[in-house]
JSON list of C-alpha atoms in Angstrom, two decimals:
[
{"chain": "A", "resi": 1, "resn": "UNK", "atom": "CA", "xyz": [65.50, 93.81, 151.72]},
{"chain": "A", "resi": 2, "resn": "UNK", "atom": "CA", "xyz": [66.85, 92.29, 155.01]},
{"chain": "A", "resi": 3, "resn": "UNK", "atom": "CA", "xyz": [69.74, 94.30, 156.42]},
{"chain": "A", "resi": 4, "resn": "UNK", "atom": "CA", "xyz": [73.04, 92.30, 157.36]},
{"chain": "A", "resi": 5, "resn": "UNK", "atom": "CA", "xyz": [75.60, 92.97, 160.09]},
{"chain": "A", "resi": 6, "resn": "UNK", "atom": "CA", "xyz": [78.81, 93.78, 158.87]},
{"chain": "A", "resi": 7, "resn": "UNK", "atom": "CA", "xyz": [81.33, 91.68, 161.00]},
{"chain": "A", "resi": 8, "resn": "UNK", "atom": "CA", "xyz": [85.29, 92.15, 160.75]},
{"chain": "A", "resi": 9, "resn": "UNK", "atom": "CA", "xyz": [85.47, 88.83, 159.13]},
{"chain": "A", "resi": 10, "resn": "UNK", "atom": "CA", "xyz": [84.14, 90.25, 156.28]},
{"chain": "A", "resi": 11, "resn": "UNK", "atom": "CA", "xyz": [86.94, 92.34, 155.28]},
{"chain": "A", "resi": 12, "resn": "UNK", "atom": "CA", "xyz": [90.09, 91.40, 153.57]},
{"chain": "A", "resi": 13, "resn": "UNK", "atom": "CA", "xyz": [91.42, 95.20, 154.29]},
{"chain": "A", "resi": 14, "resn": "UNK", "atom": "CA", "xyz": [93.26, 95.96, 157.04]},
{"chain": "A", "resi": 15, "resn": "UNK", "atom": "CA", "xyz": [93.97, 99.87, 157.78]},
{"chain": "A", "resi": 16, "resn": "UNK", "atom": "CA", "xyz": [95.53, 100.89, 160.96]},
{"chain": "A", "resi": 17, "resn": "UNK", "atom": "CA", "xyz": [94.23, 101.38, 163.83]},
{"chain": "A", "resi": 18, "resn": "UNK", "atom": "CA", "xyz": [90.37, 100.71, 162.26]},
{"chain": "A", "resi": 19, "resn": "UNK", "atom": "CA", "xyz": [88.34, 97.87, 163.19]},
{"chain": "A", "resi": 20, "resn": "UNK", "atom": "CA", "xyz": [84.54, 99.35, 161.93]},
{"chain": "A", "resi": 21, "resn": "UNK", "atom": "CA", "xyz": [83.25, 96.80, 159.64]},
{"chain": "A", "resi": 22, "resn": "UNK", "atom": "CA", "xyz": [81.21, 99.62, 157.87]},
{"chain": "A", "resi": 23, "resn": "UNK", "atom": "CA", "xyz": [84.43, 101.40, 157.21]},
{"chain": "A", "resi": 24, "resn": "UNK", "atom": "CA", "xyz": [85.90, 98.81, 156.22]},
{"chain": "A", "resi": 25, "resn": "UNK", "atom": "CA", "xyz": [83.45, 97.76, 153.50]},
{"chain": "A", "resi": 26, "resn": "UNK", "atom": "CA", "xyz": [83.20, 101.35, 152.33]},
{"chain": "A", "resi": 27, "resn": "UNK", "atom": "CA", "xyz": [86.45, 101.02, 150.45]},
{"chain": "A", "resi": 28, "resn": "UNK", "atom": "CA", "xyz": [86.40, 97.66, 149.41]},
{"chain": "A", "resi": 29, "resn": "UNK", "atom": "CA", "xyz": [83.47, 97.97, 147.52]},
{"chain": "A", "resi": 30, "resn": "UNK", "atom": "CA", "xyz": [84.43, 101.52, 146.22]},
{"chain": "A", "resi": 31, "resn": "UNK", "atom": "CA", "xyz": [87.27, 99.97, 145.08]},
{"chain": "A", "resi": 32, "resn": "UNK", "atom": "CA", "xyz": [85.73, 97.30, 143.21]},
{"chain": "A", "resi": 33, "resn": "UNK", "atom": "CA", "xyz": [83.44, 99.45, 141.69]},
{"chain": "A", "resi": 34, "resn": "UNK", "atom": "CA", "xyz": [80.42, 98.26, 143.15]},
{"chain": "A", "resi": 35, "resn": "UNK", "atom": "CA", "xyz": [79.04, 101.40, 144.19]},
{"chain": "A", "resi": 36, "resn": "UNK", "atom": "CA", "xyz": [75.96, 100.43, 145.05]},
{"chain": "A", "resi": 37, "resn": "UNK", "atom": "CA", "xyz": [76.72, 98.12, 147.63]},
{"chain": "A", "resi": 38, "resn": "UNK", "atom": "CA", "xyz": [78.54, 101.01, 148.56]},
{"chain": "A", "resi": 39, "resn": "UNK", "atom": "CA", "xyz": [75.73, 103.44, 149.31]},
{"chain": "A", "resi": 40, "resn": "UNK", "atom": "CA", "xyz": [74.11, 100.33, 150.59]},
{"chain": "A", "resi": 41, "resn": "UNK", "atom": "CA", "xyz": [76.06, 100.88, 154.03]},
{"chain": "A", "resi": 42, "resn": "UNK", "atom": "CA", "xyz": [75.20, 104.61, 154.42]},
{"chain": "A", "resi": 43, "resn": "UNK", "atom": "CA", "xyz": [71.85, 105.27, 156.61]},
{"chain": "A", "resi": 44, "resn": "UNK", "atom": "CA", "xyz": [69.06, 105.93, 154.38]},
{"chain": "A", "resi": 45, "resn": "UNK", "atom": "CA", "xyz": [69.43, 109.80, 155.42]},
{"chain": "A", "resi": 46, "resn": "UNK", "atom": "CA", "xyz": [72.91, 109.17, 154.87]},
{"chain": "A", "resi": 47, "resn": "UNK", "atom": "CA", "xyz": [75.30, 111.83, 153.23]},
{"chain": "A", "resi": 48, "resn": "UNK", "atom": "CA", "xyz": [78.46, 112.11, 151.46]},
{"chain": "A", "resi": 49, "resn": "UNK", "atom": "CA", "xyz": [80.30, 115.15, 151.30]},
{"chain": "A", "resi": 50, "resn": "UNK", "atom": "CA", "xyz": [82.77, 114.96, 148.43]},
{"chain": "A", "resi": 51, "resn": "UNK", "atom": "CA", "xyz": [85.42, 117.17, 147.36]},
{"chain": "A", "resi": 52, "resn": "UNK", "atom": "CA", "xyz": [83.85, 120.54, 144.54]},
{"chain": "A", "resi": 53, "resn": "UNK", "atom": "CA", "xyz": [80.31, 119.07, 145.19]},
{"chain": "A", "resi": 54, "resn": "UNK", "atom": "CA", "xyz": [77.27, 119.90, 147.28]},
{"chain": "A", "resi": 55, "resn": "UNK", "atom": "CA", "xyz": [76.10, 117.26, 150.05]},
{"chain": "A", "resi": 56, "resn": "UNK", "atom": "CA", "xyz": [74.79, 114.12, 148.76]},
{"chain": "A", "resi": 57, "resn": "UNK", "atom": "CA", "xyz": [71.94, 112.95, 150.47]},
{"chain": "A", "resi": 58, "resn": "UNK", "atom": "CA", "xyz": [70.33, 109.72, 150.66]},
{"chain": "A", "resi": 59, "resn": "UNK", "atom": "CA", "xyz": [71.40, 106.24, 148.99]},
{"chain": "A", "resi": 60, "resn": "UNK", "atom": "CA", "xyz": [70.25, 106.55, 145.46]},
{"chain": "A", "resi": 61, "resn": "UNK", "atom": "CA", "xyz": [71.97, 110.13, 145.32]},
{"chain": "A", "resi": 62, "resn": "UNK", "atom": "CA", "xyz": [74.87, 108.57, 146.53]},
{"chain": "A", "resi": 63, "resn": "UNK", "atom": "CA", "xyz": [74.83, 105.51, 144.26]},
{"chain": "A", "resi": 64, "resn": "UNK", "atom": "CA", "xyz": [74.46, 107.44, 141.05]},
{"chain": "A", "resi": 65, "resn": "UNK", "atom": "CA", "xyz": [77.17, 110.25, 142.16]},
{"chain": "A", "resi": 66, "resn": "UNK", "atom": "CA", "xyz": [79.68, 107.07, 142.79]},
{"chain": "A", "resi": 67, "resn": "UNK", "atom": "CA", "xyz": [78.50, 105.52, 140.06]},
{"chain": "A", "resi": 68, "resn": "UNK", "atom": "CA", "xyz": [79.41, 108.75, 137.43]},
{"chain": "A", "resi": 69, "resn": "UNK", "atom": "CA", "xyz": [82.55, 109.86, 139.28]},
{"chain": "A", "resi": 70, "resn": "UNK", "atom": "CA", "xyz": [84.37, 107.06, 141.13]},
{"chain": "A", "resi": 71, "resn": "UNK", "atom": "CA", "xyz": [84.87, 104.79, 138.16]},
{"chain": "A", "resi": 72, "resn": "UNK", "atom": "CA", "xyz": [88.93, 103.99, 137.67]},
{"chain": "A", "resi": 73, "resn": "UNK", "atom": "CA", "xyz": [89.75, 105.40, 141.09]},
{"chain": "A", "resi": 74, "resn": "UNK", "atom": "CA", "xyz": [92.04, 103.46, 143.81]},
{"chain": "A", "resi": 75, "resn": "UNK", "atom": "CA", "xyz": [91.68, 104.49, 147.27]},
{"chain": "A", "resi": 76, "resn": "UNK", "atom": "CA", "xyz": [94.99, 103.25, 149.79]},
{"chain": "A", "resi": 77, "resn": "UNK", "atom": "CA", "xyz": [93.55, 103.94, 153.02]},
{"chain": "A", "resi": 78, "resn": "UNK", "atom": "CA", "xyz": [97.09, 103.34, 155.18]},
{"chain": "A", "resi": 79, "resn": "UNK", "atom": "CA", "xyz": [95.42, 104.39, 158.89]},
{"chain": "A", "resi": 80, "resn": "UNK", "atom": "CA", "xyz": [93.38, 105.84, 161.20]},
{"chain": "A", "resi": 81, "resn": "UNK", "atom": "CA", "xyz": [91.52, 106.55, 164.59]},
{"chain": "A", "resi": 82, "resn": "UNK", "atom": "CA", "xyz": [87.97, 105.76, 165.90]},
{"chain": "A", "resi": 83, "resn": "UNK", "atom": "CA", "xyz": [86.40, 107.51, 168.83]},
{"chain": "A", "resi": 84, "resn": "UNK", "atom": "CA", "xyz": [82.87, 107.44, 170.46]},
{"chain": "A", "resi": 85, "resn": "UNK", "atom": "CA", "xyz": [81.08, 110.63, 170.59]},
{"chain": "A", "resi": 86, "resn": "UNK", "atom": "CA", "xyz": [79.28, 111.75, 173.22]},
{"chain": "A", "resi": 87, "resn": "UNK", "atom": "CA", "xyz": [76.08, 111.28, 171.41]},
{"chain": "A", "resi": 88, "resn": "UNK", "atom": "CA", "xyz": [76.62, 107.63, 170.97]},
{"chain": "A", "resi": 89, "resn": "UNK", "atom": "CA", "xyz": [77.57, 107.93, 167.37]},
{"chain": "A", "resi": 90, "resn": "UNK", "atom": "CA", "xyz": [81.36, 106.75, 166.14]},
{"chain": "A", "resi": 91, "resn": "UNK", "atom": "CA", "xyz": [83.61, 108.94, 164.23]},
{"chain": "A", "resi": 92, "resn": "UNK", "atom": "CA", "xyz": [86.01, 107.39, 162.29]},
{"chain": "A", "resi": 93, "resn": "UNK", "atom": "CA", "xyz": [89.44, 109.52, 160.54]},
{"chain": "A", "resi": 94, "resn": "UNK", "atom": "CA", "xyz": [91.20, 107.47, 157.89]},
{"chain": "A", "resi": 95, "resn": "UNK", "atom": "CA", "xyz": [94.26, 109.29, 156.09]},
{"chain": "A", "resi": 96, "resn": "UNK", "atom": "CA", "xyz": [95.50, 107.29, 152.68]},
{"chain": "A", "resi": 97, "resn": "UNK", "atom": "CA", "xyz": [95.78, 108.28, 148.71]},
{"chain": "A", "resi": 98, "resn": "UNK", "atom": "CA", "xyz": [93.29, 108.15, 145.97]},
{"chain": "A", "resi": 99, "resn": "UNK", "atom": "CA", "xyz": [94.54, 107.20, 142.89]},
{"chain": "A", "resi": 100, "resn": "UNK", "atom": "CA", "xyz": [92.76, 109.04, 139.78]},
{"chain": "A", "resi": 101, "resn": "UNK", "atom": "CA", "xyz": [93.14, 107.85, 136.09]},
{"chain": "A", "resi": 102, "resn": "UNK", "atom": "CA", "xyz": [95.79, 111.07, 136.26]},
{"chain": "A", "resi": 103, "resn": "UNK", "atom": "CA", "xyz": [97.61, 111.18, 139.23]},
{"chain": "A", "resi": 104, "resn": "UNK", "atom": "CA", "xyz": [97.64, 110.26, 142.85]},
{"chain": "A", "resi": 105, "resn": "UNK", "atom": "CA", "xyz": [96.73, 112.73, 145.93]},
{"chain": "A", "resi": 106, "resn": "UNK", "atom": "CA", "xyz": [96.46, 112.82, 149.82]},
{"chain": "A", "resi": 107, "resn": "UNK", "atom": "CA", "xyz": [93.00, 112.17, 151.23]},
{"chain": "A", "resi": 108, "resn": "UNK", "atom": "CA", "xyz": [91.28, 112.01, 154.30]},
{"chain": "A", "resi": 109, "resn": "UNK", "atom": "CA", "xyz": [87.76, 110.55, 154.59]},
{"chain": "A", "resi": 110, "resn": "UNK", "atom": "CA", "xyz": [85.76, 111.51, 158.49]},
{"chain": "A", "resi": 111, "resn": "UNK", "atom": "CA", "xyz": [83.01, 108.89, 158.65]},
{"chain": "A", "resi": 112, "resn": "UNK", "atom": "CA", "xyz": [80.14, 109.16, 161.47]},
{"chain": "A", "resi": 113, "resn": "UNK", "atom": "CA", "xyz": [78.50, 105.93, 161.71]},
{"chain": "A", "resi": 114, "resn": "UNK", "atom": "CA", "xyz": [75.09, 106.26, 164.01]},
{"chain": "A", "resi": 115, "resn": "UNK", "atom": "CA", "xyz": [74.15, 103.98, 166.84]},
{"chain": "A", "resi": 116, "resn": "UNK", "atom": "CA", "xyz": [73.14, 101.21, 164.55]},
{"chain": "A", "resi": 117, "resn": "UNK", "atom": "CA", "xyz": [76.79, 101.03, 162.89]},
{"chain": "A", "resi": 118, "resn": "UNK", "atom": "CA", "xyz": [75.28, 102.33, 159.47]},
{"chain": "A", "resi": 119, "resn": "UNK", "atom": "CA", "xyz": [77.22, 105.33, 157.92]},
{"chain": "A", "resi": 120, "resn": "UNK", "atom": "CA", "xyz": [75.79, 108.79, 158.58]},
{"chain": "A", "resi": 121, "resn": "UNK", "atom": "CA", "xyz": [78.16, 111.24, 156.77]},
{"chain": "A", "resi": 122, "resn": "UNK", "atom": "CA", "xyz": [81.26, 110.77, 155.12]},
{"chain": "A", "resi": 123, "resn": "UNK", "atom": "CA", "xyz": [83.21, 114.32, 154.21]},
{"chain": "A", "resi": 124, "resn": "UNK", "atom": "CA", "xyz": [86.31, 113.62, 151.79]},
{"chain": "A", "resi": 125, "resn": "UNK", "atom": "CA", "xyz": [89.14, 116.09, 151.89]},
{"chain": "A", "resi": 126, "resn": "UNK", "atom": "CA", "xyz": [91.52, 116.71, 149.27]},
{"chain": "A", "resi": 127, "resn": "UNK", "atom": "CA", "xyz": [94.91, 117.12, 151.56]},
{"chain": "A", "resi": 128, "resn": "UNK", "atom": "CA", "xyz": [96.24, 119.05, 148.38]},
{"chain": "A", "resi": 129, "resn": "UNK", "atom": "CA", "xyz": [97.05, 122.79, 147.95]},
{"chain": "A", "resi": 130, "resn": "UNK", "atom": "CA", "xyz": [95.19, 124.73, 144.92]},
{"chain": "A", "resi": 131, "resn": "UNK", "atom": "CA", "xyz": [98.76, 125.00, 143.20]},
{"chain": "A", "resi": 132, "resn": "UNK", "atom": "CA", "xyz": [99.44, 121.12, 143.51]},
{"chain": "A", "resi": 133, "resn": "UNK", "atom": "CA", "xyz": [95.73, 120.37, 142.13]},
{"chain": "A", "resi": 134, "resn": "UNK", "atom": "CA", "xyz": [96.54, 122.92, 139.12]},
{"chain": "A", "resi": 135, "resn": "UNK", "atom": "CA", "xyz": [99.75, 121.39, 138.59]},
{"chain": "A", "resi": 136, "resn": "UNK", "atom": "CA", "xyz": [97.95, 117.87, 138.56]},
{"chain": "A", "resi": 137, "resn": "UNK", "atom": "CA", "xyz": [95.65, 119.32, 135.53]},
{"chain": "A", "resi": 138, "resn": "UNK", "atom": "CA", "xyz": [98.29, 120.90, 133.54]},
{"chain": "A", "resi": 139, "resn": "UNK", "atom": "CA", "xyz": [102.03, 118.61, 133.78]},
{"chain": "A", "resi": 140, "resn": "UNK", "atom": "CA", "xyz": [102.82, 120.81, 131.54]},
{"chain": "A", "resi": 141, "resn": "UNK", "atom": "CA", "xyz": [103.03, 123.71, 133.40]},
{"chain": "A", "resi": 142, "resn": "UNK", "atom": "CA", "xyz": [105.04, 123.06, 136.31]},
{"chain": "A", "resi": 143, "resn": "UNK", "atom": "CA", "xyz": [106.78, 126.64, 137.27]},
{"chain": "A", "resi": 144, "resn": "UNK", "atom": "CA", "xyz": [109.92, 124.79, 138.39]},
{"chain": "A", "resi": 145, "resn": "UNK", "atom": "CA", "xyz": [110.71, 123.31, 134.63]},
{"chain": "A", "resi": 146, "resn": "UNK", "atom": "CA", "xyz": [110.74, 126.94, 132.81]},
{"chain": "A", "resi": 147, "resn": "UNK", "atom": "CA", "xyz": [113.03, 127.06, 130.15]},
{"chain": "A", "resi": 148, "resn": "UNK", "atom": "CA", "xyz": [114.93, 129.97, 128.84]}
]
């Protein structure tokens, strides 16, 4: 299958401060739900490193890992900063929410695209404390709204 360059023009999304086309295209297609033309734009060593998981590695890992656990979610990247590396490689920072079928959190998603512009790694990171994720699971539960 013939690869195709990713241009700007190619994205509806705009996120601060984030021109990558790859980037770009990460979460539109994650948040359509077309997760294979998702892991389409990671490197074929490519890895994601999601939140209470070990490393994915490679497209098809990738693809089927989307495919079982990203279904219903909304990701509102709002911005970010890009910065060449002294290897040649970009890394990309992009701070937004992720809205779950239960509740929304804080997220920030590091992307390292190699020379070729493909995505390398991608390491999501909850920006939630253990309490707030607990409290998340179990409404019910929320210290502040003991009754006596």
């Amino acid at each position: 299958m013939p690869t195709r360059t990713l241009s700007n023009s190619d994205s509806l999304l705009q996120i601060e401060g984030i021109t990558e086309p790859q980037v770009l295209q990460y979460f539109e297609t994650l948040n359509a739900g077309n997760f294979q033309a998702t892991a389409a734009l990671f490197a074929e060593d490519g890895i994601l490193e999601a939140p209470f998981e070990d490393s994915l590695h490679g497209k098809e890992a990738i693809a089927i890992y989307l495919t079982a656990e990203a279904q219903g979610m909304q990701l509102k990247p709002q911005e970010g900063v890009s910065q060449t590396l002294e290897n040649g490689q970009q890394q990309v920072q992009v701070f937004g929410k992720v809205k779950t079928p239960l509740f929304w959190v804080n997220v920030a998603w590091q992307f390292i695209l190699n020379p070729n512009g493909e995505i390398a790694v991608v390491t999501v990171k909850l920006l939630a404390s253990l309490q707030e994720l607990l409290n998340f699971k179990n409404p019910s539960q929320n210290p502040s709204e003991n009754s006596d």
